[in-house]
mmCIF file of C-alpha atoms in Angstrom:
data_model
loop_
_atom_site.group_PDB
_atom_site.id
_atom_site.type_symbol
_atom_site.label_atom_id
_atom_site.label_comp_id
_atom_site.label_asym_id
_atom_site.label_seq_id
_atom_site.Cartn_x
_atom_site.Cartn_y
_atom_site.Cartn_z
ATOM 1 C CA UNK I 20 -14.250 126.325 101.330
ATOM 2 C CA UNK I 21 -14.334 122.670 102.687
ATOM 3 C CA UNK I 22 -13.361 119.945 100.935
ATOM 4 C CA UNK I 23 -15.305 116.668 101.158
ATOM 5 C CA UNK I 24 -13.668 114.150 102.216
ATOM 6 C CA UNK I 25 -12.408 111.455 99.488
ATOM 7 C CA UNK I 26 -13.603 107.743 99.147
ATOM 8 C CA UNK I 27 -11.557 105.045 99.391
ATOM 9 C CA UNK I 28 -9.037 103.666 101.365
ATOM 10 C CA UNK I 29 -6.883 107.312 100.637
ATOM 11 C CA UNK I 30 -9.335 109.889 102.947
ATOM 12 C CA UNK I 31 -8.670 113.554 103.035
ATOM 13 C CA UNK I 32 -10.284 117.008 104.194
ATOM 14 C CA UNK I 33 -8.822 120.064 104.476
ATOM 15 C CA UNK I 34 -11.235 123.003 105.797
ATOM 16 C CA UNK I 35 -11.088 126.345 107.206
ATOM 17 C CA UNK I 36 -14.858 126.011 108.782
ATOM 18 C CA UNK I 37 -14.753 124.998 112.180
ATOM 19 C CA UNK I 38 -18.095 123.370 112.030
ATOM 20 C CA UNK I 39 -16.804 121.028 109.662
ATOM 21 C CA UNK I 40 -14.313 120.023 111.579
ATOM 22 C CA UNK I 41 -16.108 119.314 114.463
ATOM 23 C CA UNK I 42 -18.584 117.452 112.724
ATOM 24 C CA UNK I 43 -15.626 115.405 110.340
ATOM 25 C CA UNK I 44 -14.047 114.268 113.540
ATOM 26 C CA UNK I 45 -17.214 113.071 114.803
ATOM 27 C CA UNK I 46 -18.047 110.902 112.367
ATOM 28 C CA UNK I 47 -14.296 109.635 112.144
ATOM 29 C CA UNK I 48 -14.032 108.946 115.670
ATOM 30 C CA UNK I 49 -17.201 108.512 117.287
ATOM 31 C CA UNK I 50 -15.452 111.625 120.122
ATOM 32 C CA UNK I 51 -17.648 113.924 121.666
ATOM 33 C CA UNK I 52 -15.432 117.168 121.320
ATOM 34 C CA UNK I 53 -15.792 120.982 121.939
ATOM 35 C CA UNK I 54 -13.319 123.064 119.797
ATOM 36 C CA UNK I 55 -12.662 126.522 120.006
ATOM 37 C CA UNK I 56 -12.836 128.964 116.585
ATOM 38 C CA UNK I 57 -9.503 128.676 115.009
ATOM 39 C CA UNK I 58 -7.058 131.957 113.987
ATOM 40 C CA UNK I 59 -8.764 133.436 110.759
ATOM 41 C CA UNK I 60 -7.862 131.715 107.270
ATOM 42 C CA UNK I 61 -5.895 128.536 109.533
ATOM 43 C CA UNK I 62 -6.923 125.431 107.671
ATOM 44 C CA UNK I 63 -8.352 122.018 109.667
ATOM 45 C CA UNK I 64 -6.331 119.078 107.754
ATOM 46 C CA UNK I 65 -6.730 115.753 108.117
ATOM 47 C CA UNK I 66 -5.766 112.735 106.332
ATOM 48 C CA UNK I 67 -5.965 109.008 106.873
ATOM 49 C CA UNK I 68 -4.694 105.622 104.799
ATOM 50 C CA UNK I 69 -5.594 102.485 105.556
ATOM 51 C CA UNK I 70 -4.411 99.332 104.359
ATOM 52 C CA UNK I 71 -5.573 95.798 105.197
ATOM 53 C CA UNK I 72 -5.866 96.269 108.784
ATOM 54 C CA UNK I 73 -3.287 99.312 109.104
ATOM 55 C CA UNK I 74 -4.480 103.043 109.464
ATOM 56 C CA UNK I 75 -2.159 105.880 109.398
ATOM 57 C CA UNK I 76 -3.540 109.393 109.685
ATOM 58 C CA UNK I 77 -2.105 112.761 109.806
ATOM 59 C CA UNK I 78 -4.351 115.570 111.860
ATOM 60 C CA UNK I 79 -3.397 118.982 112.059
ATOM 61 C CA UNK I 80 -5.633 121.909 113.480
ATOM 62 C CA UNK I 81 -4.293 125.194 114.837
ATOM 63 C CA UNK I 82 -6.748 125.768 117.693
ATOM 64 C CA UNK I 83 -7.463 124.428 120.905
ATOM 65 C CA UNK I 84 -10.204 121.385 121.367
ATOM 66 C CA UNK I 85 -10.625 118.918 124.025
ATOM 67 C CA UNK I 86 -12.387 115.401 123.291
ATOM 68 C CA UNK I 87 -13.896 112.135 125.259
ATOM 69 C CA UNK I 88 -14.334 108.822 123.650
ATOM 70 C CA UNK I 89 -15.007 104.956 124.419
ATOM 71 C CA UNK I 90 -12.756 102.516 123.834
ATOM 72 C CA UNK I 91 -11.003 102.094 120.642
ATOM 73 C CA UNK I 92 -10.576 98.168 120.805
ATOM 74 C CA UNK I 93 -7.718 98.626 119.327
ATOM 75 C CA UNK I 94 -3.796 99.936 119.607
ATOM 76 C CA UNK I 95 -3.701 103.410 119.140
ATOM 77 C CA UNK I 96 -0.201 105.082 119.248
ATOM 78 C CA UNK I 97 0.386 108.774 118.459
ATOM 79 C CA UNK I 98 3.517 111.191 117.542
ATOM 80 C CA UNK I 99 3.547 114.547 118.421
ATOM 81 C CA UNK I 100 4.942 116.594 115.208
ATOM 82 C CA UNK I 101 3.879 119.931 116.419
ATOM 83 C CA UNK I 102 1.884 121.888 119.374
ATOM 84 C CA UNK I 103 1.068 119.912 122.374
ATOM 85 C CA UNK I 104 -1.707 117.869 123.717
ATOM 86 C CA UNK I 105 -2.614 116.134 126.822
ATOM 87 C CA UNK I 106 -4.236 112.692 127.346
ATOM 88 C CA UNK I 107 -5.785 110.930 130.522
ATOM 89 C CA UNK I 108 -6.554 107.433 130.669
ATOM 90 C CA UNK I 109 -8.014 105.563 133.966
ATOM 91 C CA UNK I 110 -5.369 107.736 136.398
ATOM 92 C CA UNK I 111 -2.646 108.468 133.794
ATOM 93 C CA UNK I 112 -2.451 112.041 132.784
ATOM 94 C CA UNK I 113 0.524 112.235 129.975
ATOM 95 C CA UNK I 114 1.349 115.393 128.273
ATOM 96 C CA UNK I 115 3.056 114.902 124.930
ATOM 97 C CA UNK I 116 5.087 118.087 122.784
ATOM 98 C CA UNK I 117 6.983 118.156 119.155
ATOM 99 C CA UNK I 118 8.613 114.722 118.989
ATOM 100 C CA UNK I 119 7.239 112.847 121.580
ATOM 101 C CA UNK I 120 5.298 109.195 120.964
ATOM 102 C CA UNK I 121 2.975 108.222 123.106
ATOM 103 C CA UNK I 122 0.085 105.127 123.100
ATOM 104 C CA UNK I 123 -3.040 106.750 123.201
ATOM 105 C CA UNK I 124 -5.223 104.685 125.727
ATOM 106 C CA UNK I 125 -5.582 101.104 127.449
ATOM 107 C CA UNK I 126 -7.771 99.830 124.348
ATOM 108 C CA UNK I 127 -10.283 98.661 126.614
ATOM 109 C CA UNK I 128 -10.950 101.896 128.462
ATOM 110 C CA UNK I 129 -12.093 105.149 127.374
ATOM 111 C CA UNK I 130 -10.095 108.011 127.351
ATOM 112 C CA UNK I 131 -9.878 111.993 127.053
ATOM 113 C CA UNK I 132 -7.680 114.630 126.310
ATOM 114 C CA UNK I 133 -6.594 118.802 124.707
ATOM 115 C CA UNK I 134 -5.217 119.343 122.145
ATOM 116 C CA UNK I 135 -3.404 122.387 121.368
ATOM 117 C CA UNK I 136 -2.574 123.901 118.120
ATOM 118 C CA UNK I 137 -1.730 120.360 117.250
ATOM 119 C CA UNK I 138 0.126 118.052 114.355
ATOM 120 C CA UNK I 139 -0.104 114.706 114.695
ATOM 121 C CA UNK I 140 0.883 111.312 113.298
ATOM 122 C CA UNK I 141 -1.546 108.114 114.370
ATOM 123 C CA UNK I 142 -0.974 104.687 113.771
ATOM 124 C CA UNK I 143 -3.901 102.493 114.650
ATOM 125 C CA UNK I 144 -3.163 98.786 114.820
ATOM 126 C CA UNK I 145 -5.740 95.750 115.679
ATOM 127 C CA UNK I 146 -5.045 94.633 118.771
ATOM 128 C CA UNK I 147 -5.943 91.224 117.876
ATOM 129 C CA UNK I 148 -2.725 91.363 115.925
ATOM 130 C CA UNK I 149 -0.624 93.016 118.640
ATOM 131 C CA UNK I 150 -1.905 89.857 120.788
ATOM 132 C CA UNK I 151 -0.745 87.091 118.147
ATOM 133 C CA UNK I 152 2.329 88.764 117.456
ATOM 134 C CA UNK I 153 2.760 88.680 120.833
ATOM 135 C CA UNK I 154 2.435 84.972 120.596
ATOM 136 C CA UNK I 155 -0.513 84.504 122.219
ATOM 137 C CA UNK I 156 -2.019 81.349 121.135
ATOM 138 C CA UNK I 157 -5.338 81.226 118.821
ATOM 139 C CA UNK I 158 -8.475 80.371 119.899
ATOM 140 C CA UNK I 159 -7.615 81.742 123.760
ATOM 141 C CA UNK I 160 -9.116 84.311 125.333
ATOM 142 C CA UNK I 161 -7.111 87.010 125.870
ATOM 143 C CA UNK I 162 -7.295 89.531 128.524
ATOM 144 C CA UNK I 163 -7.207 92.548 128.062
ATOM 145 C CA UNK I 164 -3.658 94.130 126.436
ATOM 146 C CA UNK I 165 -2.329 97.168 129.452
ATOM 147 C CA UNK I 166 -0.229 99.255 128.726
ATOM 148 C CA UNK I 167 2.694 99.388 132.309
ATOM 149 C CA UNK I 168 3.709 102.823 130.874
ATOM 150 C CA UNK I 169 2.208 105.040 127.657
ATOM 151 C CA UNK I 170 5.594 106.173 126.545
ATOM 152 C CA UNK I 171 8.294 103.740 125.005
ATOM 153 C CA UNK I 172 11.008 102.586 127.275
ATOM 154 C CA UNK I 173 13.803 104.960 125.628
ATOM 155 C CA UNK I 174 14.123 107.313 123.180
ATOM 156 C CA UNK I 175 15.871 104.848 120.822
ATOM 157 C CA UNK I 176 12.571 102.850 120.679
ATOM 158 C CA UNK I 177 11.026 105.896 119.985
ATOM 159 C CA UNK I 178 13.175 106.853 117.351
ATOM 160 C CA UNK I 179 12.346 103.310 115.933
ATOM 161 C CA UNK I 180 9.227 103.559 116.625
ATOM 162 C CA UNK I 181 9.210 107.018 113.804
ATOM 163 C CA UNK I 182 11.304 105.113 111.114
ATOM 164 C CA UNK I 183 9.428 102.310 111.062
ATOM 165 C CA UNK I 184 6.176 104.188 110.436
ATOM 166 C CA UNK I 185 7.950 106.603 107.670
ATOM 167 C CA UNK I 186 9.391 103.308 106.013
ATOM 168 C CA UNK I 187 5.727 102.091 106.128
ATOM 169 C CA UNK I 188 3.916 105.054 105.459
ATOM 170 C CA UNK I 189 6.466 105.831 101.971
ATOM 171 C CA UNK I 190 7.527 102.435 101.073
ATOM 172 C CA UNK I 191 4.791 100.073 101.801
ATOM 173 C CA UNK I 192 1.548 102.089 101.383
ATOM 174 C CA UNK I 193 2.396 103.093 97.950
ATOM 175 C CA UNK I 194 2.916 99.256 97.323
ATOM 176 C CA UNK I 195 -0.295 98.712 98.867
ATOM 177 C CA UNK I 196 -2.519 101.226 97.134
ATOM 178 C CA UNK I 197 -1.084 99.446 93.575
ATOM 179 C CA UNK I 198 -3.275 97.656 91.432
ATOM 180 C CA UNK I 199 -3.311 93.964 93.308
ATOM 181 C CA UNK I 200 -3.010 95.498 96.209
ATOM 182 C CA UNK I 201 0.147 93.761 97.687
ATOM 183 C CA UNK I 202 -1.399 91.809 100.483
ATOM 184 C CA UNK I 203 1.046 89.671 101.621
ATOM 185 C CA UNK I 204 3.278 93.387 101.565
ATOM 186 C CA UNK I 205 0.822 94.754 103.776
ATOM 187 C CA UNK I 206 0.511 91.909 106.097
ATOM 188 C CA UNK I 207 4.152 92.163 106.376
ATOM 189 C CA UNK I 208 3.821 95.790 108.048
ATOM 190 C CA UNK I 209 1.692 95.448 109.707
ATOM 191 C CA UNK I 210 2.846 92.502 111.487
ATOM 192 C CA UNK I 211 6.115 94.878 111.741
ATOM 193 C CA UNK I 212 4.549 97.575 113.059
ATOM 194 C CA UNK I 213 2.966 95.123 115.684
ATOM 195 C CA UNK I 214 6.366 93.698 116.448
ATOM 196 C CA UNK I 215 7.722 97.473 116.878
ATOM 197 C CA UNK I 216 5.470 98.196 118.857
ATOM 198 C CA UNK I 217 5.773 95.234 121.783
ATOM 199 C CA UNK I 218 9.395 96.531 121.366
ATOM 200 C CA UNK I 219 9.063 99.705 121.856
ATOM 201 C CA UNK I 220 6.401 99.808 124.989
ATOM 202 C CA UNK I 221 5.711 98.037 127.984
ATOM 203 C CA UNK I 222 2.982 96.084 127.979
ATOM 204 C CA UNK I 223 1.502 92.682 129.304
ATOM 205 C CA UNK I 224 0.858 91.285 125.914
ATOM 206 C CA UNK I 225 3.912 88.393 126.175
ATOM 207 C CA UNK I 226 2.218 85.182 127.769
ATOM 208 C CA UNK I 227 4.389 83.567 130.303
ATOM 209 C CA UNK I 228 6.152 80.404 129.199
ATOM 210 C CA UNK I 229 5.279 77.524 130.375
ATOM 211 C CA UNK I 230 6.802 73.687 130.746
ATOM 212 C CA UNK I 231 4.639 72.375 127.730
ATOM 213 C CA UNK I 232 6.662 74.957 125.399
ATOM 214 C CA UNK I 233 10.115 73.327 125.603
ATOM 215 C CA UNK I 234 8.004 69.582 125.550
ATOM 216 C CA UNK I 235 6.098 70.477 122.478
ATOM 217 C CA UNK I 236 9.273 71.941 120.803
ATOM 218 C CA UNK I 237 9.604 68.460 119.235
ATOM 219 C CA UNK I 238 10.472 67.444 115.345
ATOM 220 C CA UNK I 239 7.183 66.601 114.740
ATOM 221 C CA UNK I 240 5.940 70.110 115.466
ATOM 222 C CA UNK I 241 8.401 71.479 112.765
ATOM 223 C CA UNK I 242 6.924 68.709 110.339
ATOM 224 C CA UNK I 243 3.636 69.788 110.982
ATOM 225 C CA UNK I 244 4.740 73.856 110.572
ATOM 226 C CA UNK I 245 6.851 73.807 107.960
ATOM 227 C CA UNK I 246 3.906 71.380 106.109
ATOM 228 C CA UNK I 247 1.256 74.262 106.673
ATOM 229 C CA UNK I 248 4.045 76.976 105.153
ATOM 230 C CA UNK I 249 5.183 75.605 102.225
ATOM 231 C CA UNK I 250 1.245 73.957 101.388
ATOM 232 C CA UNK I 251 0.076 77.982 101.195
ATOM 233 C CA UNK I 252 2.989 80.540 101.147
ATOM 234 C CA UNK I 253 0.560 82.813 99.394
ATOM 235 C CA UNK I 254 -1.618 83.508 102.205
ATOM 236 C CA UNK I 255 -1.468 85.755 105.272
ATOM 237 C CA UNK I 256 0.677 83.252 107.825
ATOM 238 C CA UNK I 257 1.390 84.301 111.241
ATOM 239 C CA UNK I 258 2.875 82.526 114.122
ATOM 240 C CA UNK I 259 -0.715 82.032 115.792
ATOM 241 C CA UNK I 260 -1.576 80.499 112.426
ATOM 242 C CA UNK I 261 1.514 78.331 112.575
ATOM 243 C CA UNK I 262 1.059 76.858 115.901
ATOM 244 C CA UNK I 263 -2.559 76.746 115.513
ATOM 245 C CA UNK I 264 -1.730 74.225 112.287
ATOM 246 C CA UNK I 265 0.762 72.120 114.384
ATOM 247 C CA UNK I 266 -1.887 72.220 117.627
ATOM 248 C CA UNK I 267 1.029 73.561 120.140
ATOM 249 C CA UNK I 268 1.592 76.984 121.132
ATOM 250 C CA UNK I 269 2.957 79.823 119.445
ATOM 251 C CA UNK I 270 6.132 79.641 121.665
ATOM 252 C CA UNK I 271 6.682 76.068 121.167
ATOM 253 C CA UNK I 272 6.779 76.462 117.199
ATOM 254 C CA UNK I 273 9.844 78.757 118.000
ATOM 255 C CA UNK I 274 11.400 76.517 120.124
ATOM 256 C CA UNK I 275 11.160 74.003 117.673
ATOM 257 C CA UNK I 276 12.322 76.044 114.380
ATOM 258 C CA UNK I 277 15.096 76.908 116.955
ATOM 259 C CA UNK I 278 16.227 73.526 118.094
ATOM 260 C CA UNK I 279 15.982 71.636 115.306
ATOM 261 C CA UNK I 280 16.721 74.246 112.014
ATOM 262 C CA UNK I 281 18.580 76.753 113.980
ATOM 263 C CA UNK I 282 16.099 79.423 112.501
ATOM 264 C CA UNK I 283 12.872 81.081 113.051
ATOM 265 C CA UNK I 284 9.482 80.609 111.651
ATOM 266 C CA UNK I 285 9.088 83.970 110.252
ATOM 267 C CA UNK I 286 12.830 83.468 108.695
ATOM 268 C CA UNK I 287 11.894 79.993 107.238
ATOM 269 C CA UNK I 288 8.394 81.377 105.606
ATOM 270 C CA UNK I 289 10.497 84.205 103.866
ATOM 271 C CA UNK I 290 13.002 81.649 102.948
ATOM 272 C CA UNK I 291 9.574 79.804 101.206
ATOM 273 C CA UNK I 292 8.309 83.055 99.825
ATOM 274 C CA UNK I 293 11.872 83.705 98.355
ATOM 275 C CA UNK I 294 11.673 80.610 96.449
ATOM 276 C CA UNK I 295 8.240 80.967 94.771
ATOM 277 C CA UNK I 296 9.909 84.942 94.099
ATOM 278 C CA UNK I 297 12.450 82.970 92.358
ATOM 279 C CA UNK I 298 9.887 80.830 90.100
ATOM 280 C CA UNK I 299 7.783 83.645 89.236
ATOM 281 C CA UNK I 300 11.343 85.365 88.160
ATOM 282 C CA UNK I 301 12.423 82.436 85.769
ATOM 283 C CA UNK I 302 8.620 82.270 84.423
ATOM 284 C CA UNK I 303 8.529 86.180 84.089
ATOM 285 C CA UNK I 304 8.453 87.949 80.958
ATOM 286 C CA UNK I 305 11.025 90.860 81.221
ATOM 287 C CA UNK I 306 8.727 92.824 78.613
ATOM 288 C CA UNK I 307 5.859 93.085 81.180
ATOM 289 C CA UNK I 308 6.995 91.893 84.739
ATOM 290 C CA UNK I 309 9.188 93.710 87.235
ATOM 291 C CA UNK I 310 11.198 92.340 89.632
ATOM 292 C CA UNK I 311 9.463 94.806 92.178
ATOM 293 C CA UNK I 312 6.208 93.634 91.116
ATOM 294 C CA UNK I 313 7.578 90.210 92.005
ATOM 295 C CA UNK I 314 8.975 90.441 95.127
ATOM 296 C CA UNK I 315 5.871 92.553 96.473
ATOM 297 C CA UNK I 316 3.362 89.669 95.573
ATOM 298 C CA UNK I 317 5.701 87.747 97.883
ATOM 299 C CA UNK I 318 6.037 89.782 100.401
ATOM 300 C CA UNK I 319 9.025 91.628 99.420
ATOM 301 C CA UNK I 320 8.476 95.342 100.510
ATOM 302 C CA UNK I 321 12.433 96.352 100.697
ATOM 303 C CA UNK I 322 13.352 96.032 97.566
ATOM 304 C CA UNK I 323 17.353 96.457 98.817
ATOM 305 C CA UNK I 324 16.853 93.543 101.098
ATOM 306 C CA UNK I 325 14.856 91.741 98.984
ATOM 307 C CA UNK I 326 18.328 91.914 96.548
ATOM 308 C CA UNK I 327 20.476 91.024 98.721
ATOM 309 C CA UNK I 328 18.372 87.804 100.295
ATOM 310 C CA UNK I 329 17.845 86.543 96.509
ATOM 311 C CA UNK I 330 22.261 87.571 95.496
ATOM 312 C CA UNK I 331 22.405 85.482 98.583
ATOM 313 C CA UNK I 332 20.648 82.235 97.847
ATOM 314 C CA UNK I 333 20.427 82.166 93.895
ATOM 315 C CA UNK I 334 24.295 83.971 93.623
ATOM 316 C CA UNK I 335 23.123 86.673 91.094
ATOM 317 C CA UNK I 336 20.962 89.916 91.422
ATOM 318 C CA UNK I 337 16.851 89.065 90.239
ATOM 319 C CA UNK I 338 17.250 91.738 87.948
ATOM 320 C CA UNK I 339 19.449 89.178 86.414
ATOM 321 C CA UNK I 340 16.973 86.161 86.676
ATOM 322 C CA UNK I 341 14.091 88.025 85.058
ATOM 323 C CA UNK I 342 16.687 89.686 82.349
ATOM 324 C CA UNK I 343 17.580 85.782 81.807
ATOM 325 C CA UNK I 344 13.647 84.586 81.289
#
């Protein structure tokens, strides 16, 4: 018998009606599909999590089906845990088997493909936030993200590519789905997942530099930065954000953290967000607060490194701090 689907940003159906299926992955994905009857008593299984603007799913279905869509407006990158499936997009025709990663489409094109007796892992990631990550500077138009190849450059990246999405998927999520919902946690991975991702694949999302980056790279554009950090470390900064506050581009508020405090902007807001940690540790009652509590509503999702950041600039362990309070 099917099970519906659960509400919430935890979804889940596992059926052994093919019907079902078909009409489940309709509604999920908008695909027109044909899908053949599957082996008798094989289960359809599906599940998806998303998080701020993250969604991970998990598909598996042993039969064969074949799909078209429209664009997903968004970065779509799959990994192969079992059977095989093919995918064309524009003139690219990729196959993909057990422990291959591939990006699903050019987000602005449509895109079809088989599946075959398939399990598969999808991460789907705004591509908005692919672009700022990027560095891309806000308020420009961007054009349209390509992909130069749909498979990452090596299969270290790839390998990356899988741990990062396990650490996120077991570590992060669970943080996420919390009461308080750990946003600044969830920013975090997502913006990691973006970052992985730019590493990982070829793509035409870096703007070019350009002579105004090294001009603007000035002290005054770390004033203006670091002034927009430390008046909000609570909220969801990115570099876009950043340079958007100190009117330069996104580049040019690295080169300036760079010249000037020999760091980076993303180091220097955890740096921020390691101090208010800190506060809420000497403020915390040890009788109802946890120091992973703590470091998540910063932004804290690694809970080693989080440790060994705080040893580092306070010279004992937070456990210590919030034992102390």
């Amino acid at each position: 018998m099917p099970h519906q689907p659960q509400a919430g940003p935890s979804q889940s159906l596992r059926t052994t009606e093919v019907d079902v299926a078909r009409d489940w992955l309709k509604a999920a994905y908008g695909t027109s599909l044909r899908m053949r009857t599957p082996a008798p008593d094989s289960a359809f299984r599906y599940s998806r999590t998303t998080a701020g603007s993250l969604s991970l799913s998990t598909l598996a279905l042993p039969t064969e089906y074949s799909y078209a869509t429209d664009p997903l407006g968004a970065v779509a990158i799959t990994h192969v845990v079992g059977g095989r499936m093919t995918r064309e997009c524009e003139d690219d025709v990729t196959e993909a088997v057990p422990g291959d990663v591939l990006a699903i489409s050019q987000p602005h094109l449509p895109y079809a493909g088989r599946v075959f007796s398939a399990e598969l892992r999808a991460v789907t990631v705004p591509l908005a936030l692919v672009q700022e990550v990027a560095g891309r500077p806000a308020g420009q138009k961007p054009r349209p993200l390509r992909f130069t190849r749909f498979t990452p450059v090596s299969p270290s990246m790839a390998d990356q590519w899988k741990r990062t999405v396990d650490h996120v998927e077991q570590s992060v999520l669970a943080l996420a789905l919390a009461p308080g919902g750990a946003p600044l946690v969830v920013d975090a991975a997502a913006r990691l997942l973006a970052a992985t991702l730019l590493t990982a694949f070829d793509t035409d999302a870096r703007p070019e530099p350009v002579l105004a980056d090294t001009r603007d790279a000035t002290s005054e554009t770390l004033r203006r930065t670091v002034a927009f950090i430390e008046s909000q470390p609570d909220a969801e900064i990115g570099l876009a954000g950043m340079a958007a506050a100190a009117g330069v581009t996104p580049r040019a508020v690295q080169y300036a953290f760079r010249r000037h405090l020999g760091t980076t902007p993303t180091a220097y807001l955890r740096r921020v967000r390691l101090a208010q940690a800190h506060e809420d540790l000497v403020a915390a009652d040890p009788e109802l607060d946890t120091v992973t509590a703590i470091a998540a509503r910063w932004g804290f999702h690694h809970q080693g490194r989080f440790a060994a950041a705080y040893r580092e600039a306070y010279g004992v362990p937070p456990r210590h701090t919030l034992a102390a309070s």
